[in-house]
Amino acid sequence: MFQATKRTDGGISSALTLLELIYHSVVRSVRKTHNNAFAAIFINVLQMLIFVLVFYLMFSILGLRGSAIRGDFLLYIMSGIFLFITHTKSMSAVVGSEGPASPMMQHAPMNTIIAIASAAIGALYIQVLSLGIILFGYHVAIAPVVIEEPAAAFGMLIVSWFTGVALGLVLLALKPWMPQVVSIFSTIYQRANMIASGKMFVANSLPGFMLSMFDWNPLFHAIDQARGFVFINYNPRYTDWHYAMWVGIVLVMIGLMGEFYTRRHASLSWSARR
């Protein structure tokens, strides 16, 4: 009489419960930066604007504006910076999400998949909202924003987000085993992508020996393809967004297998001596 009966939910009920948990976790991840969600979004918008301003001044001082695509120069800069920040922030968000030994995992409905999904979706939400605010302000205050293929250009933003999430998932699986190595690699990767992402140039302008130095990077392909969809005067010949997508899918599979193995073996005592 006093035994608890096992609760069996249907598939739809379980899916709705999972979505509700992800929603609340997304709200929590968005408010991590600041208690006020609007302030968290404003901080991200300010970071993007500072990036755009710094690169605009750098291109102007160094006389590199002639190497850009014919068209709106600020839109050329923003097309690279938006994808770069989205890729970097999504990777950092997934790496920083709660692992299997986190106190949050002690709550019964919570699991690592919910934590990973909420971190990834929260990062995408902030970046897309920031992008919309900046483009709207630029369109109203400075010059009309003309994007040749807006849906395809937004698709490249999703590709850059997806590859960032995929790499972050692999690093998250490795984090309990080698936290210092993961931290160092994340920092080096983010700094290297300042150049290797290709946001400062286009692939068509690179000689063959330099192209081989960048075409390993899925973000390089996503940014170059995005500029082909944004500008009517640019047709990327040396990049392919399918490569970036397949790299992301492979990394997701590796990351999920690694996360499953780590979840079964991770212990809170691992970090006790650190």
Short mmCIF file of C-alpha atoms in Angstrom, two decimals:
data_model
loop_
_atom_site.label_atom_id
_atom_site.label_comp_id
_atom_site.label_asym_id
_atom_site.label_seq_id
_atom_site.Cartn_x
_atom_site.Cartn_y
_atom_site.Cartn_z
CA MET A 1 0.00 0.00 0.00
CA PHE A 2 2.88 2.37 0.78
CA GLN A 3 4.93 1.48 -2.27
CA ALA A 4 5.33 4.20 -4.93
CA THR A 5 3.92 3.15 -8.25
CA LYS A 6 6.05 3.72 -11.31
CA ARG A 7 4.81 6.60 -13.39
CA THR A 8 4.55 5.88 -17.09
CA ASP A 9 4.13 8.86 -19.35
CA GLY A 10 3.23 8.69 -22.97
CA GLY A 11 5.54 9.78 -25.72
CA ILE A 12 3.86 13.17 -26.22
CA SER A 13 3.82 13.87 -22.47
CA SER A 14 7.50 12.97 -22.15
CA ALA A 15 8.38 15.16 -25.12
CA LEU A 16 6.47 18.12 -23.65
CA THR A 17 8.16 17.62 -20.28
CA LEU A 18 11.55 17.55 -21.98
CA LEU A 19 10.78 20.73 -23.94
CA GLU A 20 9.63 22.45 -20.76
CA LEU A 21 12.86 21.52 -18.99
CA ILE A 22 14.91 22.75 -21.95
CA TYR A 23 12.95 26.02 -21.99
CA HIS A 24 13.61 26.74 -18.31
CA SER A 25 17.25 25.74 -18.72
CA VAL A 26 17.58 28.09 -21.73
CA VAL A 27 16.20 30.95 -19.63
CA ARG A 28 18.69 30.10 -16.90
CA SER A 29 21.60 29.98 -19.37
CA VAL A 30 20.59 33.34 -20.90
CA ARG A 31 20.49 34.94 -17.45
CA LYS A 32 23.93 33.59 -16.51
CA THR A 33 25.65 36.66 -17.92
CA HIS A 34 23.41 39.06 -16.00
CA ASN A 35 20.39 38.77 -13.71
CA ASN A 36 18.49 40.94 -16.17
CA ALA A 37 17.97 39.16 -19.50
CA PHE A 38 17.80 42.49 -21.37
CA ALA A 39 21.15 43.50 -19.90
CA ALA A 40 22.67 40.17 -20.99
CA ILE A 41 21.50 40.77 -24.57
CA PHE A 42 22.69 44.40 -24.47
CA ILE A 43 26.16 43.25 -23.36
CA ASN A 44 26.33 40.84 -26.29
CA VAL A 45 25.18 43.54 -28.74
CA LEU A 46 27.84 45.87 -27.37
CA GLN A 47 30.52 43.20 -27.85
CA MET A 48 29.47 42.74 -31.48
CA LEU A 49 29.48 46.48 -32.11
CA ILE A 50 32.97 46.81 -30.63
CA PHE A 51 34.21 43.99 -32.88
CA VAL A 52 32.71 45.67 -35.95
CA LEU A 53 34.17 49.06 -35.03
CA VAL A 54 37.66 47.64 -34.36
CA PHE A 55 37.78 45.78 -37.67
CA TYR A 56 36.37 48.77 -39.56
CA LEU A 57 39.13 51.01 -38.16
CA MET A 58 41.78 48.35 -38.80
CA PHE A 59 40.73 47.91 -42.44
CA SER A 60 40.61 51.68 -42.93
CA ILE A 61 44.00 52.39 -41.32
CA LEU A 62 45.80 49.54 -43.09
CA GLY A 63 44.19 50.37 -46.43
CA LEU A 64 42.60 46.96 -46.87
CA ARG A 65 39.17 48.17 -47.97
CA GLY A 66 40.10 47.58 -51.59
CA SER A 67 40.43 43.82 -50.93
CA ALA A 68 36.82 43.57 -49.77
CA ILE A 69 33.86 42.57 -51.93
CA ARG A 70 32.27 45.33 -53.97
CA GLY A 71 29.25 46.44 -52.01
CA ASP A 72 28.46 47.60 -48.49
CA PHE A 73 31.79 47.48 -46.62
CA LEU A 74 30.23 47.36 -43.14
CA LEU A 75 27.96 44.52 -44.22
CA TYR A 76 31.07 42.71 -45.45
CA ILE A 77 32.66 43.06 -42.01
CA MET A 78 29.50 42.10 -40.14
CA SER A 79 28.95 38.99 -42.30
CA GLY A 80 32.24 37.60 -40.99
CA ILE A 81 32.06 38.82 -37.40
CA PHE A 82 28.51 37.60 -36.77
CA LEU A 83 29.36 34.05 -37.82
CA PHE A 84 32.67 34.08 -35.95
CA ILE A 85 31.07 35.23 -32.69
CA THR A 86 28.18 32.78 -33.05
CA HIS A 87 30.61 29.89 -33.59
CA THR A 88 32.83 30.90 -30.69
CA LYS A 89 30.05 31.68 -28.22
CA SER A 90 28.19 28.44 -28.96
CA MET A 91 31.35 26.38 -28.45
CA SER A 92 32.10 28.18 -25.16
CA ALA A 93 28.50 27.76 -23.98
CA VAL A 94 28.49 24.00 -24.58
CA VAL A 95 31.93 23.51 -23.01
CA GLY A 96 30.77 25.49 -19.98
CA SER A 97 27.50 23.61 -19.54
CA GLU A 98 26.88 21.33 -16.56
CA GLY A 99 28.67 18.00 -16.74
CA PRO A 100 27.68 14.63 -15.24
CA ALA A 101 29.23 15.50 -11.85
CA SER A 102 27.46 18.87 -11.57
CA PRO A 103 25.13 19.39 -8.57
CA MET A 104 22.35 20.18 -11.07
CA MET A 105 22.41 16.54 -12.19
CA GLN A 106 21.21 15.47 -8.73
CA HIS A 107 17.73 16.70 -9.61
CA ALA A 108 15.81 13.79 -11.10
CA PRO A 109 14.44 15.29 -14.36
CA MET A 110 17.74 16.98 -15.18
CA ASN A 111 20.37 15.30 -17.35
CA THR A 112 23.39 16.31 -19.41
CA ILE A 113 21.49 16.30 -22.72
CA ILE A 114 19.12 18.97 -21.37
CA ALA A 115 22.08 21.01 -20.13
CA ILE A 116 23.86 20.77 -23.51
CA ALA A 117 20.72 21.56 -25.52
CA SER A 118 19.83 24.55 -23.34
CA ALA A 119 23.36 25.98 -23.55
CA ALA A 120 23.39 25.61 -27.35
CA ILE A 121 19.89 27.05 -27.88
CA GLY A 122 20.54 29.88 -25.41
CA ALA A 123 23.70 30.89 -27.27
CA LEU A 124 21.86 30.82 -30.62
CA TYR A 125 18.96 32.85 -29.21
CA ILE A 126 21.25 35.61 -27.91
CA GLN A 127 23.27 35.79 -31.13
CA VAL A 128 20.25 35.85 -33.46
CA LEU A 129 18.52 38.50 -31.36
CA SER A 130 21.70 40.60 -31.23
CA LEU A 131 22.17 40.24 -34.97
CA GLY A 132 18.60 41.35 -35.62
CA ILE A 133 18.97 44.40 -33.36
CA ILE A 134 22.23 45.49 -35.01
CA LEU A 135 20.99 45.00 -38.58
CA PHE A 136 17.73 46.80 -37.81
CA GLY A 137 19.59 49.73 -36.27
CA TYR A 138 22.01 49.85 -39.22
CA HIS A 139 19.15 49.68 -41.73
CA VAL A 140 17.22 52.50 -40.04
CA ALA A 141 20.05 54.84 -39.01
CA ILE A 142 22.84 54.41 -41.58
CA ALA A 143 22.01 52.62 -44.84
CA PRO A 144 19.47 50.10 -46.17
CA VAL A 145 20.55 46.50 -45.65
CA VAL A 146 20.34 44.53 -48.89
CA ILE A 147 21.03 40.78 -48.66
CA GLU A 148 20.84 38.86 -51.91
CA GLU A 149 19.67 35.54 -50.39
CA PRO A 150 18.70 36.17 -46.74
CA ALA A 151 17.42 32.64 -46.03
CA ALA A 152 20.62 31.00 -47.31
CA ALA A 153 22.77 33.56 -45.48
CA PHE A 154 20.93 32.78 -42.25
CA GLY A 155 21.47 29.09 -42.99
CA MET A 156 25.23 29.72 -42.93
CA LEU A 157 24.81 31.30 -39.50
CA ILE A 158 23.11 28.08 -38.38
CA VAL A 159 25.97 26.05 -39.87
CA SER A 160 28.53 28.09 -37.94
CA TRP A 161 26.47 27.64 -34.76
CA PHE A 162 26.12 23.90 -35.38
CA THR A 163 29.86 23.37 -35.91
CA GLY A 164 30.59 25.36 -32.74
CA VAL A 165 28.15 23.21 -30.77
CA ALA A 166 29.67 20.04 -32.26
CA LEU A 167 33.22 21.00 -31.29
CA GLY A 168 32.04 22.10 -27.86
CA LEU A 169 30.37 18.72 -27.36
CA VAL A 170 33.66 16.91 -28.04
CA LEU A 171 35.52 19.20 -25.63
CA LEU A 172 32.80 18.76 -23.00
CA ALA A 173 33.26 14.98 -23.17
CA LEU A 174 37.02 15.43 -22.65
CA LYS A 175 36.71 18.07 -19.95
CA PRO A 176 36.39 15.77 -16.88
CA TRP A 177 39.40 13.74 -18.04
CA MET A 178 41.75 16.61 -18.91
CA PRO A 179 40.29 19.98 -17.86
CA GLN A 180 43.51 21.97 -18.27
CA VAL A 181 44.12 20.67 -21.79
CA VAL A 182 40.54 21.49 -22.83
CA SER A 183 40.82 25.00 -21.40
CA ILE A 184 44.11 25.67 -23.21
CA PHE A 185 42.82 24.22 -26.48
CA SER A 186 39.63 26.31 -26.31
CA THR A 187 41.64 29.49 -25.82
CA ILE A 188 44.08 28.68 -28.62
CA TYR A 189 41.27 27.71 -31.00
CA GLN A 190 39.37 30.94 -30.37
CA ARG A 191 42.50 33.06 -30.86
CA ALA A 192 43.52 31.16 -33.99
CA ASN A 193 40.09 31.65 -35.51
CA MET A 194 40.61 35.40 -35.43
CA ILE A 195 42.67 34.74 -38.57
CA ALA A 196 41.80 31.18 -39.63
CA SER A 197 38.05 31.88 -39.84
CA GLY A 198 38.61 34.03 -42.93
CA LYS A 199 36.46 36.91 -41.76
CA MET A 200 39.18 39.37 -42.87
CA PHE A 201 39.40 38.12 -46.47
CA VAL A 202 37.62 35.99 -49.06
CA ALA A 203 38.76 32.61 -50.37
CA ASN A 204 38.71 33.69 -54.03
CA SER A 205 41.47 36.23 -53.35
CA LEU A 206 43.86 33.73 -51.76
CA PRO A 207 46.65 31.99 -53.71
CA GLY A 208 46.65 28.21 -53.74
CA PHE A 209 49.41 27.75 -51.15
CA MET A 210 47.54 29.96 -48.67
CA LEU A 211 44.15 28.42 -49.36
CA SER A 212 45.39 25.07 -48.06
CA MET A 213 46.16 26.76 -44.73
CA PHE A 214 42.51 27.68 -44.15
CA ASP A 215 40.27 25.17 -45.95
CA TRP A 216 40.46 22.68 -43.04
CA ASN A 217 38.35 25.06 -40.96
CA PRO A 218 34.56 24.56 -41.30
CA LEU A 219 34.00 28.14 -40.11
CA PHE A 220 36.11 29.39 -43.02
CA HIS A 221 33.76 27.61 -45.44
CA ALA A 222 30.64 28.91 -43.67
CA ILE A 223 31.78 32.55 -43.70
CA ASP A 224 32.91 32.45 -47.32
CA GLN A 225 29.65 30.84 -48.43
CA ALA A 226 27.65 33.36 -46.38
CA ARG A 227 29.31 36.21 -48.26
CA GLY A 228 28.33 34.54 -51.51
CA PHE A 229 24.70 34.62 -50.37
CA VAL A 230 24.90 38.17 -48.98
CA PHE A 231 26.57 39.85 -51.99
CA ILE A 232 25.48 39.52 -55.60
CA ASN A 233 29.01 40.33 -56.80
CA TYR A 234 30.72 37.40 -55.05
CA ASN A 235 30.59 33.77 -56.14
CA PRO A 236 32.69 31.51 -53.85
CA ARG A 237 34.62 28.91 -55.86
CA TYR A 238 36.87 27.24 -53.29
CA THR A 239 34.54 26.62 -50.35
CA ASP A 240 31.57 24.34 -49.74
CA TRP A 241 29.12 24.56 -46.86
CA HIS A 242 28.46 20.80 -47.14
CA TYR A 243 31.99 20.22 -45.85
CA ALA A 244 31.26 22.30 -42.74
CA MET A 245 27.98 20.46 -42.18
CA TRP A 246 29.56 17.01 -42.46
CA VAL A 247 32.39 17.99 -40.13
CA GLY A 248 29.78 19.13 -37.62
CA ILE A 249 27.80 15.87 -37.91
CA VAL A 250 30.95 13.76 -37.40
CA LEU A 251 31.96 15.82 -34.36
CA VAL A 252 28.45 15.52 -32.88
CA MET A 253 28.58 11.72 -33.20
CA ILE A 254 32.04 11.61 -31.59
CA GLY A 255 30.96 14.04 -28.88
CA LEU A 256 27.79 12.08 -28.03
CA MET A 257 29.72 8.82 -27.76
CA GLY A 258 32.36 10.51 -25.60
CA GLU A 259 29.74 12.19 -23.42
CA PHE A 260 27.91 8.89 -22.90
CA TYR A 261 31.15 7.18 -21.85
CA THR A 262 32.16 10.06 -19.58
CA ARG A 263 28.72 10.19 -17.96
CA ARG A 264 29.06 6.56 -16.93
CA HIS A 265 32.52 6.97 -15.41
CA ALA A 266 32.79 10.58 -14.20
CA SER A 267 32.97 11.16 -10.46
CA LEU A 268 32.79 14.25 -8.30
CA SER A 269 35.97 13.15 -6.52
CA TRP A 270 38.00 13.71 -9.73
CA SER A 271 38.04 17.45 -9.18
CA ALA A 272 38.54 17.29 -5.40
CA ARG A 273 42.31 17.62 -5.64
CA ARG A 274 42.24 20.43 -8.22
#
